[in-house]
XYZ file of C-alpha atoms in Angstrom:
713
model
C 10.920 -37.576 15.919
C 13.526 -39.851 15.611
C 16.844 -39.246 14.123
C 17.382 -35.712 15.026
C 19.549 -34.066 17.356
C 18.501 -30.280 18.788
C 20.992 -27.459 16.461
C 23.039 -24.059 18.214
C 24.518 -21.784 16.403
C 26.300 -18.280 17.988
C 28.037 -15.458 16.295
C 30.113 -13.747 18.830
C 30.963 -10.345 17.714
C 32.308 -7.115 19.190
C 29.214 -4.488 20.517
C 26.097 -4.496 17.757
C 24.175 -1.380 17.061
C 21.485 -1.444 19.743
C 18.662 -0.074 18.181
C 19.141 -2.772 15.391
C 19.860 -5.884 17.663
C 16.225 -7.030 17.966
C 15.978 -7.416 14.481
C 19.054 -8.708 13.744
C 18.948 -11.336 16.264
C 15.142 -12.236 14.586
C 16.301 -12.236 11.090
C 19.504 -14.948 11.901
C 17.584 -17.016 13.260
C 14.191 -17.255 11.001
C 16.917 -16.816 8.080
C 19.024 -20.100 9.124
C 15.657 -22.364 10.023
C 14.156 -21.424 6.399
C 17.441 -22.257 5.193
C 17.850 -25.243 7.023
C 14.388 -26.372 6.451
C 14.808 -25.726 2.432
C 17.183 -28.564 2.284
C 14.990 -30.891 3.973
C 17.357 -30.779 7.446
C 14.745 -29.350 9.422
C 10.956 -29.151 9.042
C 7.903 -27.618 10.674
C 8.383 -29.593 14.087
C 11.744 -27.812 14.262
C 10.795 -25.015 16.813
C 13.472 -22.144 17.140
C 14.496 -20.279 19.754
C 16.702 -16.658 19.182
C 18.943 -15.109 21.102
C 20.468 -11.961 20.862
C 22.637 -9.953 23.323
C 24.919 -7.027 22.813
C 27.764 -8.997 21.693
C 26.378 -11.922 19.639
C 23.586 -13.620 17.771
C 22.461 -17.120 17.786
C 19.616 -19.727 17.361
C 19.230 -22.963 18.803
C 16.771 -24.981 16.338
C 15.106 -28.503 17.488
C 14.953 -31.407 15.849
C 17.517 -31.431 12.999
C 19.111 -33.632 10.930
C 22.570 -35.288 10.467
C 21.448 -36.152 6.738
C 18.651 -35.148 4.687
C 16.765 -37.847 3.285
C 17.127 -38.291 -0.573
C 14.493 -36.729 -2.489
C 12.622 -36.941 -5.724
C 13.042 -34.628 -8.376
C 11.744 -33.932 -11.669
C 13.007 -31.540 -14.598
C 11.654 -30.147 -17.383
C 13.363 -30.651 -20.702
C 12.047 -30.167 -23.318
C 8.834 -29.928 -25.658
C 8.667 -33.798 -27.102
C 8.552 -32.423 -30.200
C 11.742 -30.378 -30.034
C 13.402 -33.082 -27.958
C 12.555 -36.448 -30.396
C 12.736 -36.373 -33.982
C 10.524 -38.403 -36.108
C 12.222 -41.421 -35.628
C 11.897 -41.038 -31.816
C 15.721 -40.365 -31.641
C 17.368 -37.573 -29.578
C 17.819 -34.199 -30.785
C 21.145 -32.223 -29.716
C 18.309 -30.278 -27.527
C 17.816 -32.602 -25.907
C 21.141 -33.996 -25.175
C 22.240 -30.600 -24.222
C 19.641 -30.002 -21.914
C 20.254 -33.376 -19.808
C 24.034 -32.510 -20.306
C 22.730 -29.346 -18.452
C 20.981 -31.335 -15.714
C 24.059 -34.002 -15.380
C 22.731 -36.828 -16.852
C 23.895 -38.199 -20.460
C 21.747 -40.703 -23.179
C 21.864 -43.717 -20.496
C 18.549 -41.301 -19.147
C 16.959 -41.946 -22.418
C 15.101 -44.767 -21.699
C 13.531 -42.986 -18.354
C 12.260 -39.739 -19.648
C 8.997 -39.302 -18.626
C 5.909 -37.886 -21.036
C 3.503 -35.289 -20.078
C 0.668 -33.820 -21.684
C -1.171 -33.889 -24.280
C -0.199 -33.648 -28.277
C 2.468 -31.009 -29.162
C 2.387 -29.788 -25.562
C 3.707 -32.962 -24.356
C 6.835 -32.160 -22.650
C 9.732 -34.576 -21.760
C 10.808 -35.003 -18.113
C 13.702 -36.480 -15.923
C 12.955 -37.773 -12.956
C 15.702 -38.603 -10.437
C 16.719 -39.073 -6.730
C 18.543 -35.803 -5.489
C 21.022 -37.298 -2.568
C 20.379 -35.484 0.959
C 22.767 -33.384 1.808
C 24.898 -33.322 5.276
C 24.490 -30.798 7.915
C 27.642 -29.347 7.439
C 27.421 -28.959 3.796
C 23.506 -27.930 4.457
C 24.713 -25.244 7.303
C 27.338 -23.892 5.737
C 25.183 -22.986 2.600
C 22.882 -21.758 5.287
C 25.413 -19.473 7.128
C 26.236 -18.234 4.043
C 22.697 -16.871 3.107
C 22.147 -15.535 6.332
C 24.961 -13.270 6.912
C 24.575 -12.066 3.171
C 20.393 -11.165 4.090
C 20.930 -10.002 7.499
C 19.287 -6.411 7.776
C 22.302 -4.888 8.589
C 21.809 -1.060 9.310
C 25.732 0.117 8.165
C 28.309 -2.339 7.081
C 31.662 -2.682 8.342
C 34.788 -3.926 6.740
C 37.968 -5.420 9.257
C 41.048 -7.487 8.274
C 41.443 -10.690 9.806
C 44.577 -11.593 11.644
C 43.787 -15.478 11.657
C 42.488 -17.296 8.993
C 43.170 -20.191 5.955
C 43.633 -20.507 2.221
C 46.195 -19.854 0.014
C 44.758 -16.327 -0.550
C 45.175 -15.656 3.301
C 47.228 -12.070 4.085
C 46.628 -11.498 7.640
C 46.231 -8.189 8.330
C 45.320 -7.494 4.859
C 42.331 -10.100 4.151
C 39.414 -8.034 4.807
C 35.705 -8.644 5.392
C 32.525 -6.919 6.174
C 29.964 -7.280 8.999
C 27.905 -5.209 11.016
C 31.044 -5.311 13.569
C 34.064 -7.453 13.651
C 33.923 -10.934 14.416
C 35.426 -13.193 16.910
C 33.712 -16.700 17.515
C 31.484 -18.977 15.734
C 29.649 -21.546 17.782
C 27.842 -24.777 16.002
C 26.700 -27.482 17.738
C 24.487 -30.488 16.721
C 23.827 -32.052 19.942
C 27.382 -32.168 21.621
C 28.718 -32.590 18.209
C 30.724 -29.798 16.421
C 29.948 -28.835 13.042
C 32.910 -28.172 10.876
C 31.564 -24.751 9.444
C 32.632 -21.503 9.272
C 31.756 -18.068 8.364
C 33.771 -14.534 8.469
C 36.837 -15.881 8.124
C 36.358 -18.094 11.442
C 36.129 -21.512 12.395
C 33.426 -23.048 14.188
C 34.183 -24.125 18.213
C 32.286 -24.709 21.540
C 33.341 -22.093 23.421
C 31.926 -18.773 23.940
C 32.807 -15.562 26.009
C 30.676 -14.438 28.846
C 30.442 -10.754 30.434
C 33.094 -8.929 30.228
C 33.792 -8.561 33.581
C 31.365 -10.989 35.617
C 31.568 -14.041 33.846
C 32.499 -16.771 36.422
C 34.689 -19.166 33.605
C 35.903 -17.630 31.146
C 35.855 -18.842 28.157
C 32.690 -20.554 28.543
C 33.051 -24.530 27.627
C 29.815 -25.481 25.948
C 28.391 -28.999 27.010
C 26.203 -29.353 24.102
C 22.973 -27.122 22.090
C 20.618 -27.670 24.942
C 22.929 -26.375 27.761
C 23.799 -23.058 26.088
C 21.387 -20.425 27.730
C 21.827 -22.061 31.156
C 25.719 -22.650 30.633
C 26.032 -18.947 29.769
C 23.732 -17.556 32.677
C 25.821 -19.508 35.533
C 29.354 -19.339 33.913
C 29.317 -16.130 31.876
C 27.114 -14.373 33.784
C 24.614 -13.274 30.218
C 21.187 -13.660 29.214
C 21.249 -14.781 26.146
C 18.094 -14.160 25.589
C 16.448 -11.263 24.425
C 12.874 -11.520 25.966
C 14.421 -12.995 28.516
C 16.863 -10.181 29.505
C 14.367 -7.653 28.440
C 11.964 -9.240 31.052
C 14.263 -9.371 33.581
C 14.775 -5.798 33.206
C 11.106 -4.956 33.557
C 10.508 -6.306 36.575
C 13.880 -5.335 38.422
C 12.094 -1.695 37.348
C 8.843 -2.325 38.586
C 10.396 -3.547 41.585
C 12.930 -0.944 42.310
C 10.107 1.615 41.988
C 7.825 -0.266 43.905
C 9.891 0.318 46.584
C 10.263 3.864 46.093
C 6.259 3.980 46.017
C 6.617 5.053 42.407
C 6.095 3.836 38.673
C 8.808 4.456 35.682
C 7.797 6.125 32.692
C 6.213 3.364 30.034
C 8.644 3.070 27.123
C 8.167 0.209 25.232
C 11.271 1.456 23.036
C 13.697 3.032 25.311
C 13.054 -0.689 27.310
C 13.850 -2.308 24.224
C 17.338 -0.312 23.611
C 18.437 -0.638 26.915
C 17.797 -4.352 26.536
C 20.199 -4.349 23.835
C 23.116 -2.782 25.744
C 23.085 -4.964 28.791
C 23.812 -8.917 29.141
C 23.138 -8.800 32.629
C 20.937 -6.139 34.035
C 21.130 -4.718 37.316
C 18.531 -1.412 38.358
C 19.735 1.076 40.442
C 18.092 3.781 41.836
C 19.138 7.556 41.527
C 18.207 11.039 42.362
C 18.441 14.547 41.230
C 18.015 17.722 43.009
C 14.228 18.940 43.583
C 15.070 22.450 42.248
C 15.598 21.004 38.467
C 11.645 20.200 39.079
C 10.887 23.323 38.088
C 11.808 22.780 34.467
C 9.038 21.426 31.873
C 8.707 17.748 32.977
C 8.870 16.778 29.367
C 12.390 18.194 28.823
C 13.580 16.812 31.655
C 12.157 13.436 31.107
C 13.501 13.399 27.102
C 16.879 14.347 28.422
C 16.852 11.655 30.789
C 15.781 8.945 28.105
C 17.369 10.567 24.863
C 21.127 10.973 26.181
C 20.994 8.850 29.393
C 18.984 5.608 28.820
C 17.259 6.545 31.999
C 13.718 5.454 33.780
C 12.393 8.484 34.996
C 9.736 7.702 38.132
C 6.372 8.967 38.789
C 4.334 9.569 41.553
C 0.920 8.200 42.119
C -0.698 10.969 40.373
C 1.927 11.296 37.538
C 4.456 13.877 38.174
C 7.540 13.343 37.612
C 10.150 13.014 40.517
C 13.556 13.480 41.660
C 14.155 9.641 41.006
C 15.214 7.588 38.051
C 15.941 4.217 37.449
C 19.286 3.124 35.689
C 19.825 -0.518 34.254
C 23.750 -1.006 34.982
C 25.527 -3.798 33.470
C 27.827 -4.628 36.554
C 26.703 -5.607 40.024
C 29.257 -4.599 42.407
C 29.069 -5.555 46.240
C 28.568 -1.882 46.924
C 26.655 0.277 44.059
C 27.271 3.809 45.411
C 30.252 4.309 42.907
C 27.696 3.673 40.099
C 24.805 5.616 41.660
C 27.427 8.346 42.069
C 28.624 8.445 38.965
C 24.974 8.818 36.986
C 23.501 11.287 38.885
C 26.764 13.159 38.709
C 26.439 12.624 34.474
C 22.986 13.523 34.508
C 23.169 16.683 36.570
C 25.181 18.878 33.457
C 22.117 17.330 31.562
C 19.367 19.189 34.018
C 21.298 22.448 34.672
C 21.467 22.873 30.479
C 17.744 22.196 30.331
C 17.141 24.687 33.658
C 19.404 26.983 32.168
C 17.772 26.818 28.199
C 14.009 26.883 29.689
C 15.292 30.413 32.109
C 16.852 32.034 28.877
C 13.965 31.466 26.521
C 11.657 32.807 29.000
C 13.200 36.221 28.702
C 11.996 36.815 24.850
C 7.879 36.526 23.712
C 7.001 34.221 21.360
C 5.163 37.404 19.877
C 9.296 39.116 19.706
C 10.683 35.640 18.204
C 7.828 35.335 15.185
C 9.605 37.919 12.761
C 13.012 35.591 13.092
C 10.580 33.021 11.139
C 11.196 35.086 7.960
C 15.324 34.490 8.122
C 14.447 30.953 8.953
C 14.295 28.371 4.883
C 11.370 26.018 5.556
C 12.023 25.048 1.556
C 13.678 26.000 -1.588
C 10.824 26.069 -3.578
C 8.565 27.380 -0.903
C 10.828 30.337 0.677
C 10.882 30.897 4.218
C 9.063 29.305 7.663
C 7.727 33.428 8.026
C 6.082 32.701 4.810
C 4.760 29.149 5.535
C 3.413 30.949 8.917
C 1.532 33.630 6.899
C 0.078 30.639 4.531
C -0.756 28.703 7.648
C -2.834 32.085 9.427
C -4.657 32.287 6.053
C -6.210 28.713 5.819
C -6.390 28.597 9.521
C -8.298 32.213 9.661
C -10.810 30.623 6.619
C -11.300 27.144 8.418
C -12.598 29.466 11.152
C -15.283 31.475 9.498
C -16.257 28.404 7.555
C -16.956 26.021 11.450
C -18.164 29.826 12.582
C -18.149 28.890 16.532
C -17.588 31.340 18.947
C -14.709 30.643 21.893
C -15.174 32.808 25.074
C -16.661 35.472 23.577
C -14.065 35.543 21.077
C -14.324 34.413 16.885
C -12.795 31.319 16.135
C -11.138 33.012 12.849
C -9.697 35.137 15.366
C -7.746 32.722 18.064
C -6.899 30.230 15.189
C -5.125 33.502 13.427
C -3.174 34.353 16.568
C -2.729 31.122 17.458
C -1.283 30.449 13.743
C 0.895 33.117 14.049
C 3.079 32.136 16.867
C 2.744 28.311 16.805
C 6.510 28.107 15.140
C 7.971 31.063 17.108
C 9.158 28.470 19.639
C 11.310 27.010 16.651
C 13.678 29.597 17.542
C 14.306 28.837 21.171
C 17.461 27.101 22.554
C 15.179 24.302 24.092
C 13.681 23.337 20.743
C 17.191 24.277 19.121
C 18.536 21.198 21.726
C 15.279 19.044 22.025
C 13.284 19.283 18.326
C 11.283 16.829 19.471
C 9.963 19.528 21.742
C 8.269 21.802 19.986
C 4.864 23.022 19.915
C 5.420 21.645 23.430
C 7.764 24.432 24.844
C 5.449 26.694 22.903
C 2.458 25.868 25.185
C 4.758 26.492 28.331
C 6.006 29.610 26.589
C 2.674 31.032 25.401
C 1.479 30.573 28.668
C 3.985 32.417 30.453
C 3.413 35.040 28.199
C 0.208 35.577 29.342
C -1.783 33.712 26.482
C -4.989 32.438 26.605
C -5.424 28.835 27.380
C -6.821 28.073 24.059
C -4.412 29.426 22.112
C -1.359 27.877 24.331
C -3.144 24.377 23.678
C -3.246 24.700 20.191
C 0.246 25.695 19.613
C 0.947 22.428 21.340
C -1.833 20.243 19.177
C -1.073 21.463 16.170
C 1.549 18.986 15.421
C -1.102 16.577 16.152
C -1.700 13.437 15.207
C 2.281 13.338 15.488
C 1.999 9.385 14.977
C -0.815 6.577 14.154
C -2.897 6.362 16.917
C -1.790 9.624 18.756
C -4.454 11.926 20.314
C -6.170 14.545 18.472
C -5.999 18.057 19.464
C -8.239 19.005 22.389
C -10.014 21.681 21.389
C -11.244 23.256 17.893
C -8.523 26.110 17.916
C -6.305 23.557 17.838
C -8.344 21.691 15.468
C -8.362 24.579 13.232
C -4.799 25.204 13.118
C -3.706 21.319 12.939
C -5.694 21.132 10.150
C -4.028 24.131 8.566
C -0.698 22.877 9.026
C -1.174 19.519 7.614
C -3.348 21.213 4.684
C -0.259 23.588 3.648
C 2.301 20.855 3.539
C 0.081 18.761 1.228
C -0.468 21.505 -0.843
C 2.984 23.166 -0.951
C 4.627 19.954 -1.818
C 2.729 18.550 -3.778
C 2.411 21.169 -5.862
C 5.962 21.384 -6.578
C 6.364 17.615 -7.353
C 7.348 16.265 -3.889
C 5.006 13.190 -4.139
C 5.560 10.262 -1.796
C 6.231 7.192 -3.515
C 6.795 3.237 -2.453
C 7.812 3.239 0.913
C 9.551 6.983 0.697
C 7.471 9.810 2.586
C 10.690 12.116 3.460
C 7.830 14.886 4.518
C 5.940 12.214 5.997
C 2.629 13.182 4.043
C 0.800 9.782 4.455
C 0.856 10.997 7.967
C -0.191 14.436 7.557
C -3.078 13.401 5.250
C -4.272 10.963 7.963
C -4.100 12.980 10.199
C -6.949 15.563 8.089
C -8.871 12.152 7.754
C -8.915 11.566 12.040
C -9.316 15.193 12.293
C -12.565 15.815 9.845
C -14.530 12.376 10.344
C -13.597 11.730 14.660
C -14.253 15.133 15.475
C -17.129 15.276 13.139
C -16.354 18.624 11.104
C -18.838 19.823 8.891
C -16.181 21.325 6.026
C -15.966 20.220 2.204
C -12.939 18.679 1.275
C -13.040 20.351 -2.018
C -13.501 23.475 -0.607
C -10.797 22.811 2.091
C -8.521 21.972 -0.686
C -9.148 24.324 -2.556
C -8.366 27.077 0.213
C -5.497 25.713 1.024
C -3.811 25.751 -2.407
C -5.298 29.429 -2.813
C -2.878 30.664 0.374
C -0.149 29.931 -2.274
C 0.935 32.824 -4.660
C 0.145 30.537 -7.917
C -2.334 28.860 -6.421
C -0.997 24.728 -7.912
C -3.740 24.422 -9.428
C -2.915 21.363 -11.048
C -2.230 19.373 -7.968
C -5.353 19.491 -6.398
C -6.919 16.643 -7.969
C -3.964 14.793 -6.708
C -4.036 16.027 -3.289
C -7.740 15.063 -3.070
C -7.292 11.986 -4.346
C -4.478 11.052 -1.817
C -6.506 11.668 1.137
C -9.238 9.553 -0.193
C -7.399 6.853 -0.463
C -5.974 7.339 3.124
C -9.554 8.029 4.146
C -10.255 4.352 2.458
C -7.321 2.609 4.316
C -8.582 4.524 7.763
C -12.112 3.291 7.110
C -10.945 -0.508 6.797
C -8.509 -0.415 9.902
C -11.226 0.973 11.743
C -13.045 -2.363 10.980
C -14.931 -1.842 8.104
C -15.147 -3.865 5.177
C -13.572 -2.870 1.968
C -17.053 -3.350 0.304
C -18.806 -1.302 2.721
C -16.243 1.029 2.220
C -16.051 0.942 -1.330
C -20.367 1.388 -1.557
C -19.709 4.402 0.402
C -17.068 6.333 -1.035
C -17.938 5.617 -4.187
C -20.321 8.481 -4.197
C -17.188 10.915 -3.217
C -18.784 12.474 -0.677
C -17.469 16.132 0.242
C -17.771 16.074 3.791
C -17.049 13.517 5.825
C -18.336 14.100 9.520
C -21.479 11.221 8.469
C -19.441 9.107 6.805
C -19.101 6.253 10.484
C -23.040 6.551 10.132
C -23.028 6.046 6.365
C -21.191 2.660 7.186
C -23.113 1.772 9.275
C -26.485 2.139 7.623
C -24.488 0.137 4.889
C -23.900 -2.559 7.316
C -27.720 -2.907 8.383
C -29.321 -3.041 5.027
C -26.684 -5.984 4.112
C -28.525 -7.888 6.515
C -31.499 -7.313 5.224
C -32.718 -10.279 3.341
C -33.099 -8.014 0.620
C -30.141 -7.067 0.219
C -28.393 -8.905 -2.102
C -31.033 -8.525 -4.438
C -31.748 -5.132 -4.471
C -27.792 -4.386 -4.955
C -27.779 -6.554 -8.221
C -30.951 -4.714 -9.599
C -28.814 -1.497 -8.850
C -26.258 -2.478 -10.331
C -28.280 -3.871 -13.576
C -30.023 -0.243 -13.391
C -26.388 1.410 -13.500
C -25.362 -0.853 -16.440
C -28.315 0.084 -18.501
C -27.975 3.647 -17.931
C -23.962 3.937 -18.017
C -24.938 2.185 -21.853
C -27.776 4.232 -22.595
C -27.346 8.208 -24.010
C -31.223 8.532 -24.461
C -31.509 9.201 -20.379
C -33.859 12.167 -20.294
C -33.354 14.811 -17.366
C -37.277 14.967 -16.792
C -39.075 12.400 -14.179
C -41.023 9.720 -16.147
C -44.739 10.473 -17.280
C -47.423 8.430 -15.737
C -48.967 8.495 -18.866
C -46.609 7.032 -20.524
C -46.688 3.423 -18.287
C -47.745 1.009 -20.787
C -47.078 -2.456 -18.652
C -48.735 -2.424 -15.020
C -44.790 -3.917 -13.598
C -44.107 -0.271 -14.693
C -46.634 1.248 -12.822
C -46.201 -0.861 -9.901
C -42.898 0.133 -9.279
C -43.445 3.870 -9.793
C -46.007 3.315 -6.799
C -43.764 1.671 -4.967
C -41.259 4.101 -5.251
C -43.673 6.850 -4.243
C -44.479 4.863 -1.159
C -40.731 4.255 -0.092
C -39.626 7.328 -1.318
C -41.630 9.088 2.027
C -40.220 7.302 5.016
C -36.915 7.136 3.395
C -36.793 10.708 2.948
C -38.177 11.680 6.207
C -35.335 9.288 7.643
C -33.122 10.946 5.897
C -33.636 14.513 6.679
C -33.926 13.274 10.594
C -30.162 11.853 9.741
C -31.400 8.331 10.037
C -29.427 6.861 7.446
C -30.066 3.242 8.492
C -33.905 3.981 8.011
C -33.582 5.577 4.964
C -31.517 2.316 3.240
C -33.589 0.253 5.013
C -37.348 1.654 3.215
C -35.834 0.570 0.255
C -36.375 -3.198 0.969
C -39.680 -2.801 -0.376
C -38.916 -2.027 -3.694
C -37.313 -5.870 -4.248
C -40.895 -7.156 -5.245
C -41.548 -4.174 -7.436
C -38.219 -4.083 -9.253
C -37.866 -7.910 -9.916
C -41.971 -7.752 -11.481
C -40.312 -4.550 -13.329
C -36.621 -6.448 -15.176
C -39.076 -9.480 -15.377
C -41.633 -8.087 -18.010
C -40.473 -5.316 -19.090
C -38.196 -4.513 -22.250
C -36.327 -1.143 -21.236
C -34.870 -0.556 -24.253
C -38.130 -1.197 -26.762
C -38.509 -0.196 -30.088
C -40.803 3.080 -29.616
C -38.628 5.804 -28.615
C -41.237 7.307 -26.774
C -41.576 4.540 -24.170
C -37.900 3.592 -24.057
C -36.915 7.381 -23.019
C -39.713 7.164 -20.369
C -38.944 3.438 -19.086
C -35.062 5.508 -19.092
C -36.334 8.266 -17.249
C -37.986 5.268 -14.311
C -34.794 3.779 -13.951
C -33.035 6.731 -13.634
C -35.307 8.190 -10.388
C -35.122 4.400 -9.352
C -31.136 4.737 -9.479
C -30.638 7.939 -7.558
C -33.271 7.242 -5.033
C -31.353 3.911 -3.699
C -27.930 5.513 -3.886
C -28.501 8.503 -1.801
C -26.525 7.044 1.135
C -23.997 4.686 -1.035
C -23.436 2.660 -4.375
C -25.470 -0.170 -3.699
C -23.918 -1.614 -6.595
C -20.561 -1.456 -5.139
C -22.179 -4.004 -2.674
C -23.837 -6.917 -5.241
C -21.694 -10.209 -4.904
């Protein structure tokens, strides 16, 4: 593209919030590009490169014009009947509208009419001069700064500035962090813009300690990234810095024949903390490995931003990786400093673990009665009692045994102890470990593995895509826990709204959906919900319908996410199936049915039958009377239905839902003949009711697997 050059904009600030840096960088670049494109200074050929480091937000945009081209504009004025009087002279309304558009009576001869008759409108066609880059970039910067997704704004005072209203130390601005520098280069030329009390220049700052040149004076927009790296010792690109950290982590781990823990969120956070990464290998005393690895990994990742190292079997080792922001010739002091810092953290974890094991979970459980769960729902002890009631009921419904013990008894035992680890020192320090530590302490207390696993797993799935509980006891307890949460909070009106879901009720509902469907649990959803509500003293009965609808909505969304079409899901869920274990088979059957050449006609016929039955108040409960068939097409349909019903019933009995639906394909011709030759709403009441009974039987036979009318196009 001729007549364009590349643009660089950089805002130098104090250290940005690490967890927000990636999104801030992306928003900064994308907003600038959108604003410049809207003004005609950039277009679809303008490629964006985003820069985001702990102390800078930047954007490089290719093919940016120095001046935007003039653009034709058409301004809608007023209806012609309003703007012109009977003699064709302009009315005051038209003149006022012209003035608002920056024109006067001289523009009258050039007004354009569009439309017909009374709908005719007057338009003012003109040419809007293109803005200069300085003007357009200033507007784009102002808009971008205002729209940044800043988690928390800071106010600070300016020491330098322009204007009659500026007072050093008194004039304030607001931004995520104090800003200290602005760069705006169009090719090699400086663009005179300003923001946050700063005037654009061509120099920036490199690494606080390792920059070879300070300040870094930029040659042009295209040398920015290379100059910052070579002279300023800074990887300006977030993605490039992240890739460099990943490379160094893998190389350092491989040198130890180990591998680092895989944690994208931690990698992003560390990338936002360093400008020039340097990965170092550290270690701690092996005695700390006696502490559950989850505790050690969590304290190293959450508190110190370290990467623990695992051996080939996935076991935690005493080595870990540190991503330093400095690269001294002798890194021993940095290594020793990090080892010295992590040691007290690990010692605390070991102390908590040793202290917690001095009391059993059973001894801690009564203390839950003193822990407030919710002001309107009582204590955690009361919640445990409700979960026990629900878990026992679900265990009895499933009815399976487990090692000679009833599933209900094991679920009751696990429910009694599932929340006891909330009163331990380890979970008090690391709430993320609730359930995990309960399982360790349960095994230490000599409890069965099934109970210990259930204590850990009853929080699962904790997030989208998380694993489900491993065993039956865990499934029962997880279902009971989530259903109790849904029933309790819906019962007191604490429903999610919009994007607000403080109690993660959508996640709880999705967990119920996944367990019922993926684990093929043969349980009645209405019975489950009723059991959950019955565990509360007043039952909250009026909220049961809301919970059922909420679960059905989550089910529909989840099934679509699994690859089923909205039409397939709608057809299956329209029947409001109470048991969800066979839903995948139902959906597969519907998909196979849709592939049949007869599917479209049968679905349309089914929809027509449904409409007829819905509009009539004469549909009898009895079967049709063969003696009242007056037309050959009636008899043919009845015979075809009987013939198709036998293989359909047999397939349904053996669980072949696809075969059951495919057996209906034989009905296409007789159904078409029936509607072509038979008048359903005949004047003869007996014939009319008999034909409605025949259609009702047809409708029931066709919709046992799904509502085929929902498949009609």
